[in-house]
Amino acid sequence: MKGRAQLRAARALAALATASVGWAAGAPAIFSAVPNYTSNQIAIGGRNFSPTGLAPAVTLGSSALTVASFGNQSIVADLPVSFAPASYKLAVTNSNQQAGALIVVLGTVGAPGPQGPSGPTGPTGPTGPQGKAGPAGGAGAAGPPGTTGPAGPLGITGVNLAAIALLRWYPANLTAQFAAGPGPWRAASDGANMWITNFGGTTITKLRASDGKLLGTFPVGSAPAGVTYDGANIWVTNTQSANVTKLRASDGTVLGTFPAGSGPNAATFDGVNIWVVNFGSNNLTKFRASDGAVLATIPVGTGPTDLIWDGANIWVANWMSNNITEVRGSDNSVIGTFPGGSVPNAMAFDGANVWVTNFYSSTVTKLQVSDGKVVGTFPVGDNPNGVAFDGVDIWVGNQNSNSVTKLRASDGKLLGNYPVGNAPGLVTYDGANVWLVNFGDNTVSKL
């Protein structure tokens, strides 16, 4: 019973990974990483781990792990004897020297839950002939599980293990501010670096997340706005060029440029495909990530500005029609349209709810993904223009307050307002820190 409780706790901790999972053709793809603290091992699921039958190499952060067993779709590796609770980059390099990665959060296991009730006794077997006593029989089959009890009261907000690992015991703090290109608009993390689109030019900037060091500035299209990471490559939407650029994340090499709709603005990755909203043509374009082929063009609301993936469906914020569109990822059909606030423009997903900023009403709206029902609307700063989820809390960038608002995701309670740069826009969480792009002073803020 104790082992199962520990395994469930470990799975819950591992589910806090925040970087997107993706792959290039033939490269390893990690779908799951489940630590078992009883055996001190981690089970990794995915594909392309051993295409030639040779053992893959596995690293956790800077530590090489010993592979206990492997196949093309699974690996069991020994964890280090001791490690700090933190966010780690888990990487698998296969026998073709191709690599895939996933950010996982490892921590300590909580106390085991109480022992469940015993099942009913099995039926008595027939009486055998009298003789000497035989060996004891095996245990009978377990009884059926009992009915689920009522839900308990809402507990207190949990801790953010990634923040604790960085010794961030304080609510928030502007740790650093770094220069970007002209008119920084959006940012994306590749697990180690931040990529910032420069809307006022034709480039994207790559900064090392640990210290903000400039690693490169790479040419893309005109007025680059949206950016997302597919696990190996960076995708950039070019608003004025009406296309999308694909760059290799390791060195910034342009791998392709693909036509989109009018005014492509934001992008997201669903594990296989890239989705882009087109502000000027009021639709959504679906690209195959492996080769950039257009798979579908789906009409949405008027002036779509942002979108998120909830694991099954795409949610789109429509700036000019004041509503939210839900599109089913499997067949590209529109399955719902829900009212938003005044000019909905930025979105985040907390695992159960969609959060949408309302630019002109200075609020953020929380909707259930199960049915689109509004479960709360909460005041933030002036003209909220970005939102992100850090695993516990919601962060909102307020363009005309030069601040970021922190809300508790469970109930929307205000936890604080903190100063950042001039005209902050979109907000990104990299697994450890919150980043804001400051359009007004060409910088990015790291909290």
Coordinates of C-alpha atoms in Angstrom, one line a residue:
M1 CA 0.0 0.0 0.0
K2 CA 2.9 2.4 0.9
G3 CA 4.6 1.7 -2.4
R4 CA 1.5 2.6 -4.4
A5 CA 1.1 5.8 -2.5
Q6 CA 4.7 6.7 -3.2
L7 CA 4.4 5.9 -6.9
R8 CA 1.2 8.1 -7.1
A9 CA 3.0 11.0 -5.4
A10 CA 6.0 10.6 -7.7
R11 CA 3.7 10.6 -10.8
A12 CA 2.0 13.8 -9.6
L13 CA 5.4 15.5 -9.1
A14 CA 6.6 14.4 -12.5
A15 CA 3.4 15.8 -14.1
L16 CA 4.6 19.4 -13.2
A17 CA 6.9 19.4 -16.2
T18 CA 6.4 22.6 -18.1
A19 CA 8.4 22.4 -21.3
S20 CA 6.7 21.2 -24.4
V21 CA 7.5 17.7 -25.6
G22 CA 8.3 17.3 -29.3
W23 CA 10.5 15.5 -31.8
A24 CA 12.0 15.7 -35.2
A25 CA 11.6 12.8 -37.6
G26 CA 13.5 9.8 -36.3
A27 CA 14.6 11.5 -33.1
P28 CA 13.7 10.2 -29.7
A29 CA 10.4 11.5 -28.3
I30 CA 9.8 11.3 -24.6
F31 CA 6.1 10.9 -23.7
S32 CA 6.4 10.2 -20.0
A33 CA 9.0 10.1 -17.1
V34 CA 7.8 8.4 -13.9
P35 CA 10.3 8.2 -11.0
N36 CA 10.0 5.4 -8.4
Y37 CA 11.7 6.4 -5.2
T38 CA 11.4 2.9 -3.7
S39 CA 13.7 1.4 -6.3
N40 CA 15.4 4.8 -7.0
Q41 CA 14.8 4.4 -10.7
I42 CA 13.0 6.4 -13.4
A43 CA 10.8 4.8 -16.1
I44 CA 10.8 6.6 -19.4
G45 CA 8.3 6.1 -22.1
G46 CA 8.4 7.3 -25.7
R47 CA 9.7 6.1 -29.1
N48 CA 12.9 5.9 -31.2
F49 CA 15.1 5.2 -28.1
S50 CA 17.0 2.3 -29.7
P51 CA 16.3 2.1 -33.5
T52 CA 19.4 -0.1 -34.0
G53 CA 19.1 -2.2 -30.8
L54 CA 21.9 -0.5 -29.0
A55 CA 21.6 1.1 -25.6
P56 CA 20.6 4.8 -25.5
A57 CA 22.4 7.4 -23.3
V58 CA 20.3 9.0 -20.6
T59 CA 21.1 12.2 -18.7
L60 CA 19.3 14.0 -15.9
G61 CA 20.6 17.6 -15.7
S62 CA 24.4 17.2 -15.8
S63 CA 24.3 13.6 -14.5
A64 CA 24.6 10.6 -16.8
L65 CA 22.2 7.8 -15.6
T66 CA 23.0 4.1 -15.7
V67 CA 20.5 2.3 -18.0
A68 CA 19.1 -0.7 -16.3
S69 CA 16.9 -1.9 -19.2
F70 CA 15.8 -0.5 -22.5
G71 CA 13.8 -1.0 -25.7
N72 CA 12.8 1.2 -28.6
Q73 CA 9.8 2.6 -26.6
S74 CA 10.9 2.3 -22.9
I75 CA 13.9 2.8 -20.7
V76 CA 14.5 2.1 -17.0
A77 CA 17.4 4.0 -15.6
D78 CA 18.9 4.3 -12.1
L79 CA 18.5 7.7 -10.4
P80 CA 21.4 9.4 -8.6
V81 CA 21.7 8.3 -4.9
S82 CA 20.8 11.9 -3.8
F83 CA 19.5 14.9 -5.6
A84 CA 17.9 18.2 -4.7
P85 CA 14.1 18.7 -5.4
A86 CA 14.2 20.7 -8.6
S87 CA 13.3 21.0 -12.3
Y88 CA 15.7 18.9 -14.4
K89 CA 16.3 18.4 -18.1
L90 CA 15.9 14.7 -18.9
A91 CA 17.6 13.8 -22.2
V92 CA 17.8 10.6 -24.3
T93 CA 20.3 10.1 -27.1
N94 CA 19.7 7.1 -29.2
S95 CA 22.1 4.9 -31.1
N96 CA 21.8 7.1 -34.1
Q97 CA 23.1 10.1 -32.0
Q98 CA 19.7 11.7 -32.1
A99 CA 18.4 13.4 -29.0
G100 CA 15.1 14.2 -27.3
A101 CA 14.4 16.0 -24.1
L102 CA 11.8 16.7 -21.5
I103 CA 11.7 18.9 -18.4
V104 CA 10.7 17.0 -15.2
V105 CA 10.3 18.1 -11.6
L106 CA 11.6 15.7 -9.0
G107 CA 10.9 16.0 -5.3
T108 CA 10.5 14.2 -2.0
V109 CA 7.6 11.7 -1.5
G110 CA 4.8 12.6 0.9
A111 CA 3.6 10.5 3.8
P112 CA 1.7 7.3 2.7
G113 CA -2.1 7.4 2.9
P114 CA -4.1 5.3 5.4
Q115 CA -4.6 1.6 4.6
G116 CA -7.8 0.9 2.8
P117 CA -10.4 -1.6 4.1
S118 CA -9.9 -5.3 3.7
G119 CA -11.9 -7.1 1.1
P120 CA -14.6 -9.7 1.9
T121 CA -13.5 -13.3 2.7
G122 CA -13.6 -15.7 -0.3
P123 CA -15.9 -18.7 -0.3
T124 CA -14.9 -21.8 1.6
G125 CA -13.6 -24.7 -0.5
P126 CA -15.0 -28.3 -0.3
T127 CA -13.8 -30.5 2.6
G128 CA -11.0 -32.9 1.5
P129 CA -10.3 -36.4 2.8
Q130 CA -8.8 -36.7 6.3
G131 CA -5.1 -36.7 6.2
K132 CA -2.1 -34.9 7.5
A133 CA -2.1 -31.2 7.4
G134 CA -1.0 -29.8 4.0
P135 CA 0.8 -26.5 3.3
A136 CA -1.1 -23.3 3.7
G137 CA -3.1 -22.2 0.7
G138 CA -2.5 -18.9 -1.2
A139 CA -4.4 -15.7 -0.4
G140 CA -7.9 -15.3 -1.9
A141 CA -8.7 -12.7 -4.6
A142 CA -9.0 -9.1 -3.5
G143 CA -12.5 -7.8 -2.9
P144 CA -14.1 -5.2 -5.1
P145 CA -13.2 -1.5 -4.4
G146 CA -15.6 0.5 -2.3
T147 CA -17.6 3.5 -3.6
T148 CA -15.8 6.9 -3.9
G149 CA -16.5 9.2 -0.9
P150 CA -17.6 12.8 -1.2
A151 CA -14.9 15.4 -2.2
G152 CA -13.2 17.0 0.7
P153 CA -12.8 20.8 1.2
L154 CA -10.3 22.7 -0.9
G155 CA -6.8 22.4 0.6
I156 CA -4.2 25.1 0.9
T157 CA -2.1 26.0 -2.2
G158 CA 0.8 23.7 -2.7
V159 CA 4.4 24.7 -3.1
N160 CA 6.2 25.3 -6.3
L161 CA 9.2 22.9 -6.2
A162 CA 11.0 24.6 -9.0
A163 CA 10.9 27.9 -7.1
I164 CA 12.1 26.3 -3.9
A165 CA 15.0 24.7 -5.6
L166 CA 16.1 28.2 -6.7
L167 CA 15.7 29.4 -3.0
R168 CA 12.8 31.6 -4.0
W169 CA 11.1 31.8 -0.6
Y170 CA 9.8 35.3 -1.4
P171 CA 6.5 36.0 -3.4
A172 CA 8.3 37.6 -6.4
N173 CA 11.3 39.7 -7.3
L174 CA 12.7 41.2 -10.4
T175 CA 16.0 39.3 -10.5
A176 CA 17.3 40.8 -13.8
Q177 CA 16.5 42.7 -16.9
F178 CA 18.1 42.0 -20.3
A179 CA 18.3 43.8 -23.6
A180 CA 16.3 42.4 -26.5
G181 CA 15.8 43.6 -30.1
P182 CA 13.4 46.3 -31.3
G183 CA 9.8 45.9 -30.0
P184 CA 10.0 42.6 -28.2
W185 CA 6.7 40.9 -28.5
R186 CA 6.6 37.3 -27.3
A187 CA 9.0 34.7 -25.8
A188 CA 9.3 30.9 -25.7
S189 CA 11.6 28.6 -23.7
D190 CA 13.5 25.6 -25.2
G191 CA 14.4 24.3 -21.8
A192 CA 17.7 26.1 -21.5
N193 CA 17.3 29.4 -23.5
M194 CA 14.7 32.1 -24.1
W195 CA 13.7 33.1 -27.7
I196 CA 12.3 36.6 -28.1
T197 CA 10.6 37.9 -31.2
N198 CA 11.4 41.5 -32.2
F199 CA 8.2 42.8 -33.7
G200 CA 9.8 46.1 -34.6
G201 CA 12.3 44.4 -36.9
T202 CA 13.0 41.1 -38.7
T203 CA 14.8 39.0 -36.1
I204 CA 14.5 36.7 -33.2
T205 CA 16.9 36.9 -30.2
K206 CA 18.2 33.9 -28.2
L207 CA 19.2 34.5 -24.6
R208 CA 20.7 31.9 -22.2
A209 CA 18.0 31.6 -19.4
S210 CA 20.5 31.2 -16.6
D211 CA 22.2 34.5 -17.0
G212 CA 20.6 36.3 -19.9
K213 CA 23.7 36.1 -22.1
L214 CA 23.0 36.9 -25.8
L215 CA 23.6 33.7 -27.8
G216 CA 22.5 35.0 -31.1
T217 CA 20.2 37.1 -33.2
F218 CA 18.7 35.3 -36.2
P219 CA 16.8 36.7 -39.3
V220 CA 13.2 35.7 -39.8
G221 CA 10.3 37.5 -41.6
S222 CA 8.9 41.0 -41.2
A223 CA 7.3 42.0 -37.8
P224 CA 7.8 38.6 -36.1
A225 CA 5.2 38.2 -33.3
G226 CA 4.4 34.6 -32.1
V227 CA 7.0 31.9 -31.2
T228 CA 6.7 28.3 -30.0
Y229 CA 9.1 25.4 -29.4
D230 CA 8.4 21.9 -30.8
G231 CA 11.1 20.0 -28.8
A232 CA 13.8 20.5 -31.5
N233 CA 12.9 23.6 -33.5
I234 CA 11.6 27.2 -33.0
W235 CA 8.6 28.4 -35.0
V236 CA 8.1 32.1 -35.6
T237 CA 5.0 33.9 -37.0
N238 CA 5.8 36.8 -39.3
T239 CA 2.9 39.2 -39.2
Q240 CA 3.7 41.4 -42.2
S241 CA 5.2 38.6 -44.3
A242 CA 2.1 36.4 -43.8
N243 CA 4.3 33.3 -43.2
V244 CA 6.0 31.2 -40.6
T245 CA 9.7 30.5 -40.1
K246 CA 11.1 27.3 -38.7
L247 CA 14.6 27.5 -37.1
R248 CA 16.8 24.7 -35.6
A249 CA 17.0 25.5 -31.9
S250 CA 20.6 24.3 -31.5
D251 CA 22.1 26.9 -33.9
G252 CA 19.3 29.1 -35.3
T253 CA 19.6 27.7 -38.8
V254 CA 16.5 28.4 -40.9
L255 CA 14.9 25.1 -41.9
G256 CA 11.9 26.4 -43.8
T257 CA 9.5 29.2 -44.4
F258 CA 5.8 28.3 -44.9
P259 CA 2.8 30.5 -46.0
A260 CA 0.1 31.3 -43.4
G261 CA -3.0 33.4 -43.4
S262 CA -3.1 37.2 -43.2
G263 CA -1.3 38.6 -40.1
P264 CA -0.2 35.5 -38.3
N265 CA 0.1 36.5 -34.7
A266 CA 0.6 33.6 -32.2
A267 CA 1.5 29.9 -32.4
T268 CA 1.4 26.8 -30.2
F269 CA 2.5 23.1 -30.4
D270 CA 0.3 20.1 -29.7
G271 CA 3.0 17.4 -29.7
V272 CA 2.6 16.8 -33.5
N273 CA 1.4 19.9 -35.2
I274 CA 2.0 23.7 -35.1
W275 CA -1.2 25.9 -34.8
V276 CA -1.1 29.6 -35.8
V277 CA -3.9 32.2 -35.5
N278 CA -4.2 34.7 -38.4
F279 CA -5.4 38.1 -37.1
G280 CA -6.2 39.5 -40.5
S281 CA -8.0 36.5 -42.1
N282 CA -9.9 35.4 -38.9
N283 CA -8.8 31.8 -39.1
L284 CA -6.5 29.2 -37.7
T285 CA -3.8 27.3 -39.7
K286 CA -2.6 23.8 -38.7
F287 CA 0.9 22.9 -39.9
R288 CA 2.5 19.4 -39.7
A289 CA 5.6 20.1 -37.5
S290 CA 7.8 17.6 -39.4
D291 CA 7.7 19.3 -42.8
G292 CA 5.5 22.4 -42.5
A293 CA 2.7 21.0 -44.6
V294 CA -0.6 22.9 -44.1
L295 CA -3.2 20.3 -42.8
A296 CA -6.2 22.6 -42.2
T297 CA -7.5 26.2 -42.2
I298 CA -10.3 26.7 -39.7
P299 CA -12.5 29.8 -39.4
V300 CA -12.7 31.3 -35.8
G301 CA -13.8 34.7 -34.5
T302 CA -12.8 38.1 -35.6
G303 CA -9.2 39.3 -35.0
P304 CA -7.8 36.2 -33.3
T305 CA -4.7 37.1 -31.2
D306 CA -3.7 34.1 -29.1
L307 CA -4.3 30.4 -28.6
I308 CA -3.5 27.5 -26.2
W309 CA -3.6 23.7 -26.4
D310 CA -5.3 21.9 -23.5
G311 CA -4.2 18.4 -24.4
A312 CA -7.2 17.7 -26.7
N313 CA -8.5 21.0 -28.1
I314 CA -7.3 24.4 -29.2
W315 CA -8.7 27.6 -27.6
V316 CA -8.5 30.9 -29.5
A317 CA -9.0 34.4 -28.1
N318 CA -10.8 36.7 -30.6
W319 CA -9.9 40.3 -30.0
M320 CA -12.5 42.0 -32.1
S321 CA -15.5 39.7 -31.5
N322 CA -15.0 39.5 -27.7
N323 CA -15.3 35.7 -27.6
I324 CA -13.4 32.5 -27.3
T325 CA -13.4 29.7 -29.9
E326 CA -12.8 26.0 -29.0
V327 CA -11.5 23.7 -31.9
R328 CA -11.2 19.9 -31.5
G329 CA -7.6 18.9 -32.3
S330 CA -8.5 15.5 -33.8
D331 CA -10.8 16.6 -36.6
N332 CA -10.4 20.5 -36.7
S333 CA -14.1 21.1 -36.0
V334 CA -15.3 24.1 -34.0
I335 CA -17.0 22.6 -30.9
G336 CA -17.8 25.8 -28.9
T337 CA -17.9 29.6 -28.8
F338 CA -17.9 31.3 -25.4
P339 CA -18.3 34.9 -24.4
G340 CA -15.1 36.7 -23.3
G341 CA -14.5 40.1 -21.6
S342 CA -13.7 43.3 -23.4
V343 CA -11.1 42.5 -26.0
P344 CA -9.8 39.0 -25.0
N345 CA -6.2 38.8 -26.1
A346 CA -3.9 36.4 -24.2
M347 CA -4.4 32.9 -22.8
A348 CA -2.9 30.3 -20.4
F349 CA -4.0 26.8 -19.3
D350 CA -3.6 25.6 -15.7
G351 CA -4.5 21.9 -16.3
A352 CA -8.3 22.3 -15.8
N353 CA -9.1 25.9 -16.7
V354 CA -8.3 28.4 -19.5
W355 CA -7.3 32.0 -18.3
V356 CA -8.0 34.9 -20.7
T357 CA -6.9 38.5 -20.3
N358 CA -9.4 41.2 -21.1
F359 CA -7.4 44.2 -22.4
Y360 CA -10.0 47.0 -22.1
S361 CA -11.7 45.8 -18.9
S362 CA -8.4 45.2 -17.0
T363 CA -9.5 41.8 -15.8
V364 CA -8.7 38.1 -16.4
T365 CA -11.4 35.5 -16.9
K366 CA -11.2 31.8 -15.8
L367 CA -13.2 29.2 -17.9
Q368 CA -13.6 25.5 -17.3
V369 CA -12.2 23.5 -20.2
S370 CA -14.9 20.8 -19.6
D371 CA -17.7 23.1 -20.7
G372 CA -16.4 26.6 -21.2
K373 CA -18.3 27.9 -18.2
V374 CA -16.9 31.1 -16.6
V375 CA -15.9 30.3 -13.1
G376 CA -14.5 33.7 -12.2
T377 CA -13.4 37.1 -13.4
F378 CA -10.6 38.9 -11.4
P379 CA -9.3 42.4 -11.5
V380 CA -5.6 42.9 -12.5
G381 CA -3.6 46.0 -13.7
D382 CA -4.3 48.3 -16.6
N383 CA -4.6 46.7 -20.1
P384 CA -3.5 43.1 -19.3
N385 CA -1.6 41.9 -22.3
G386 CA -0.1 38.5 -21.3
V387 CA -0.7 35.6 -18.9
A388 CA 1.2 32.4 -17.8
F389 CA 0.8 29.6 -15.3
D390 CA 3.8 28.5 -13.2
G391 CA 2.3 25.3 -11.8
V392 CA 0.7 27.0 -8.8
D393 CA -0.1 30.6 -9.7
I394 CA -1.2 32.8 -12.6
W395 CA 1.0 35.7 -13.7
V396 CA -0.5 38.6 -15.7
G397 CA 1.5 41.3 -17.5
N398 CA -0.2 44.8 -17.4
Q399 CA 0.9 46.9 -20.4
N400 CA -0.1 50.3 -19.0
S401 CA 0.7 49.6 -15.3
N402 CA 4.3 48.5 -16.1
S403 CA 3.7 45.6 -13.7
V404 CA 2.9 42.0 -13.3
T405 CA 0.0 40.7 -11.2
K406 CA 0.2 37.3 -9.4
L407 CA -3.1 35.4 -8.7
R408 CA -3.6 32.1 -6.9
A409 CA -4.8 29.7 -9.6
S410 CA -7.2 27.8 -7.3
D411 CA -9.4 30.7 -6.4
G412 CA -8.0 33.9 -8.2
K413 CA -6.9 35.5 -4.9
L414 CA -4.6 38.5 -5.5
L415 CA -1.1 37.6 -4.2
G416 CA 0.7 40.7 -5.3
N417 CA 1.6 43.3 -8.0
Y418 CA 5.3 43.7 -8.9
P419 CA 7.0 46.3 -11.1
V420 CA 8.7 45.3 -14.4
G421 CA 9.8 47.1 -17.5
N422 CA 8.0 49.6 -19.7
A423 CA 4.8 48.3 -21.5
P424 CA 5.1 44.6 -20.6
G425 CA 3.4 42.3 -22.9
L426 CA 3.3 38.5 -23.2
V427 CA 4.4 36.4 -20.2
T428 CA 6.3 33.1 -20.3
Y429 CA 7.2 30.5 -17.6
D430 CA 10.4 28.5 -18.3
G431 CA 10.0 25.9 -15.5
A432 CA 11.9 28.0 -13.0
N433 CA 11.3 31.7 -13.7
V434 CA 8.6 34.1 -15.1
W435 CA 9.7 36.2 -18.1
L436 CA 8.0 39.3 -19.5
V437 CA 8.8 41.1 -22.7
N438 CA 8.8 44.9 -22.3
F439 CA 7.8 46.4 -25.7
G440 CA 8.3 50.0 -24.5
D441 CA 12.0 49.7 -23.6
N442 CA 13.2 46.8 -25.7
T443 CA 14.0 44.6 -22.7
V444 CA 12.9 41.3 -21.1
S445 CA 12.3 41.0 -17.3
K446 CA 13.2 37.8 -15.4
L447 CA 11.4 37.2 -12.0

